[in-house]
Each structure stands twice: as C-alpha cells, then as structure tokens.
CSV table of C-alpha atoms and ligand atoms in Angstrom, one decimal:
chain,number,residue,atom,x,y,z
A,19,MET,CA,7.6,-12.5,8.5
A,20,THR,CA,4.5,-13.4,6.5
A,21,ARG,CA,3.6,-11.7,3.5
A,22,TYR,CA,0.1,-11.1,2.1
A,23,LEU,CA,-1.5,-10.5,-1.4
A,24,VAL,CA,-2.7,-6.7,-2.2
A,25,GLY,CA,-3.8,-7.5,-5.6
A,26,SER,CA,-2.5,-7.0,-9.2
A,27,ILE,CA,-0.3,-3.9,-9.6
A,28,SER,CA,-2.7,-2.2,-12.2
A,29,GLU,CA,-5.3,-2.0,-9.2
A,30,LEU,CA,-3.2,0.3,-7.4
A,31,THR,CA,-2.4,3.4,-9.9
A,32,PRO,CA,-0.6,6.5,-8.6
A,33,GLY,CA,-2.5,8.2,-6.3
A,34,SER,CA,-4.8,5.3,-5.7
A,35,LYS,CA,-5.2,3.4,-2.3
A,36,LYS,CA,-6.8,-0.3,-1.6
A,37,ILE,CA,-7.4,-1.5,1.9
A,38,ILE,CA,-7.2,-5.2,2.9
A,39,GLN,CA,-7.5,-7.7,5.5
A,40,ALA,CA,-4.2,-9.2,6.4
A,41,GLY,CA,-3.6,-11.4,9.2
A,42,GLY,CA,-6.7,-10.5,11.3
A,43,ARG,CA,-5.7,-6.6,10.5
A,44,SER,CA,-7.0,-3.8,8.2
A,45,VAL,CA,-4.1,-2.2,6.0
A,46,GLY,CA,-4.0,0.3,3.4
A,47,VAL,CA,-1.6,0.3,0.8
A,48,TYR,CA,-1.0,3.8,-1.1
A,49,ASN,CA,0.3,4.3,-4.7
A,50,LEU,CA,2.4,7.8,-4.1
A,51,GLY,CA,3.9,8.7,-7.2
A,52,GLY,CA,4.7,5.0,-8.2
A,53,GLU,CA,6.1,4.3,-5.0
A,54,LEU,CA,4.1,2.0,-3.1
A,55,TYR,CA,3.5,2.2,0.9
A,56,ALA,CA,1.3,0.4,3.5
A,57,ILE,CA,0.2,1.6,7.0
A,58,ARG,CA,-2.5,-0.1,9.2
A,59,ASN,CA,-6.0,1.4,9.0
A,60,LEU,CA,-6.3,2.4,12.6
A,61,CYS,CA,-6.1,5.4,13.9
A,62,PRO,CA,-4.4,5.6,17.0
A,63,HIS,CA,-6.9,8.1,18.5
A,64,GLN,CA,-9.8,6.5,18.8
A,65,SER,CA,-9.5,3.4,16.4
A,66,ALA,CA,-11.4,4.7,13.4
A,67,GLY,CA,-10.6,3.1,9.9
A,68,LEU,CA,-7.7,6.0,9.2
A,69,CYS,CA,-7.4,4.9,5.3
A,70,GLU,CA,-10.9,5.1,4.7
A,71,GLY,CA,-10.7,9.4,5.2
A,72,ILE,CA,-9.3,11.0,2.2
A,73,THR,CA,-5.7,11.2,1.3
A,74,SER,CA,-4.4,14.7,1.4
A,75,SER,CA,-1.5,17.5,1.4
A,76,PHE,CA,-0.6,19.0,5.0
A,77,VAL,CA,-1.5,22.6,4.9
A,78,THR,CA,0.7,25.5,7.0
A,79,SER,CA,0.8,29.1,6.9
A,80,THR,CA,3.3,31.4,7.8
A,81,GLY,CA,0.5,34.1,8.4
A,82,PRO,CA,-3.2,35.3,7.5
A,83,GLY,CA,-3.8,34.3,4.0
A,84,GLU,CA,-0.9,32.6,3.3
A,85,PHE,CA,-1.0,29.2,2.6
A,86,CYS,CA,1.8,26.2,1.8
A,87,PHE,CA,0.4,22.7,0.9
A,88,GLU,CA,3.3,20.3,2.1
A,89,HIS,CA,3.6,16.6,1.1
A,90,GLU,CA,1.0,16.8,-1.6
A,91,GLY,CA,-1.2,13.5,-2.0
A,92,GLU,CA,1.1,11.7,1.1
A,93,ILE,CA,-1.4,12.3,4.2
A,94,ALA,CA,-4.2,10.0,5.3
A,95,ARG,CA,-6.9,12.0,7.4
A,96,CYS,CA,-8.7,10.1,9.5
A,97,PRO,CA,-12.3,10.4,8.7
A,98,TRP,CA,-13.6,10.9,12.7
A,99,HIS,CA,-11.5,13.8,13.9
A,100,PHE,CA,-9.2,14.9,11.4
A,101,TRP,CA,-6.0,13.7,12.8
A,102,GLU,CA,-3.3,13.6,9.7
A,103,PHE,CA,-0.5,11.1,9.1
A,104,ASN,CA,2.4,10.9,6.6
A,105,ILE,CA,2.0,7.6,4.6
A,106,LYS,CA,4.8,7.1,4.3
A,107,THR,CA,6.3,7.3,7.9
A,108,GLY,CA,3.2,6.7,9.5
A,109,GLN,CA,3.6,9.7,11.8
A,110,MET,CA,1.1,12.0,12.8
A,111,MET,CA,2.0,15.3,11.2
A,112,VAL,CA,1.8,17.4,14.4
A,113,ASP,CA,3.4,15.4,17.1
A,114,PRO,CA,5.7,12.9,15.3
A,115,LYS,CA,5.9,10.8,18.7
A,116,VAL,CA,2.1,9.2,17.3
A,117,ARG,CA,2.2,7.0,14.8
A,118,THR,CA,0.6,4.4,12.9
A,119,LYS,CA,1.8,1.3,11.9
A,120,THR,CA,3.7,0.9,8.4
A,121,TYR,CA,4.9,-2.4,6.4
A,122,ASP,CA,6.7,-3.3,3.5
A,123,VAL,CA,5.7,-3.4,0.2
A,124,GLU,CA,6.7,-5.7,-2.4
A,125,VAL,CA,6.1,-5.9,-6.1
A,126,GLU,CA,6.8,-9.1,-7.6
A,127,ARG,CA,5.9,-10.3,-11.0
A,128,PHE,CA,4.3,-13.4,-11.5
A,129,ASP,CA,3.8,-14.3,-14.9
A,130,VAL,CA,6.2,-12.6,-17.0
A,131,SER,CA,4.4,-13.9,-20.5
A,132,VAL,CA,1.5,-11.4,-19.4
A,133,ASP,CA,3.9,-9.1,-18.0
A,134,GLU,CA,1.5,-8.8,-15.0
A,135,GLN,CA,2.7,-7.8,-11.2
A,136,GLN,CA,1.1,-8.9,-8.1
A,137,VAL,CA,1.5,-6.6,-5.0
A,138,PHE,CA,2.2,-8.0,-1.2
A,139,VAL,CA,2.4,-6.7,2.1
A,140,HIS,CA,4.6,-8.0,4.9
A,141,MET,CA,3.4,-7.8,8.3
B,5,FES,S1,-10.2,8.0,15.8
B,5,FES,FE1,-9.0,9.2,14.2
B,5,FES,S2,-9.1,11.1,14.7
B,5,FES,FE2,-10.1,10.4,16.1
C-alpha cells in the first residue's frame, strides 16, 4: 500500500474538502466533524468528478411538506446528475450496491516543534 501526501491538517478544517491527485487517480479528502475520509473523485454513473459537487445532507420525507435532513454534511452530490454518495462508506444513498472507492486516511505529526500535522491517503 502506498501513501500519498494530502497536505497540512490546517488545510482541512471541519466541513472542508481537498481534491488531490494520487497514484494517477483523483481523490477527495473530507473533514467531517473532525474525522477524515477519502473517496475517489469519480462518479460510477458517467464518470463525473464526484467530489467537485456540493457536500450536503440526505433529504427524506414521510409525506407532503415534511422533510428530514439525514447525514448532515456527509453526502457528496455529483454535479452532473445529482447522484448522492455517503462520504463515510462510498455507497450511493438510494442504492447502496453502487459505490465509489473509499481510502484510509492517516494524520501524522511530522514536526513536533511547530506542532504541524500532515495528512496522508493510503491507496
Ligand atoms: S455522472 Fe454522476 S450522477 Fe451522472
């Protein structure tokens, strides 16, 4: 398994994302409430840059005029046809058999004197 540098942890504040090139692939790295996740920036529908869409919630409804927002800030919505994927699992929200690849993310302190931490993705 090879690891690729994402950048400094200070670039990935909660709620933010960063798209990197790693091993010939485009990968989106997300900070969801302090936890880091990485998914392939490739929509399984028609190969759009999945991570280039908005990060949102999954909206459900039990009836007219009633809405519930689930997985707040944990959904990657494809910019082309709006398929939605759970960033934590890579699974499509309405059909979990469809998924985009997920990757492990590691945070490493490289210079204790400045208390700086680097983020790596494993592929
Ligand atoms: S290419 Fe992503 S939803 Fe169609």
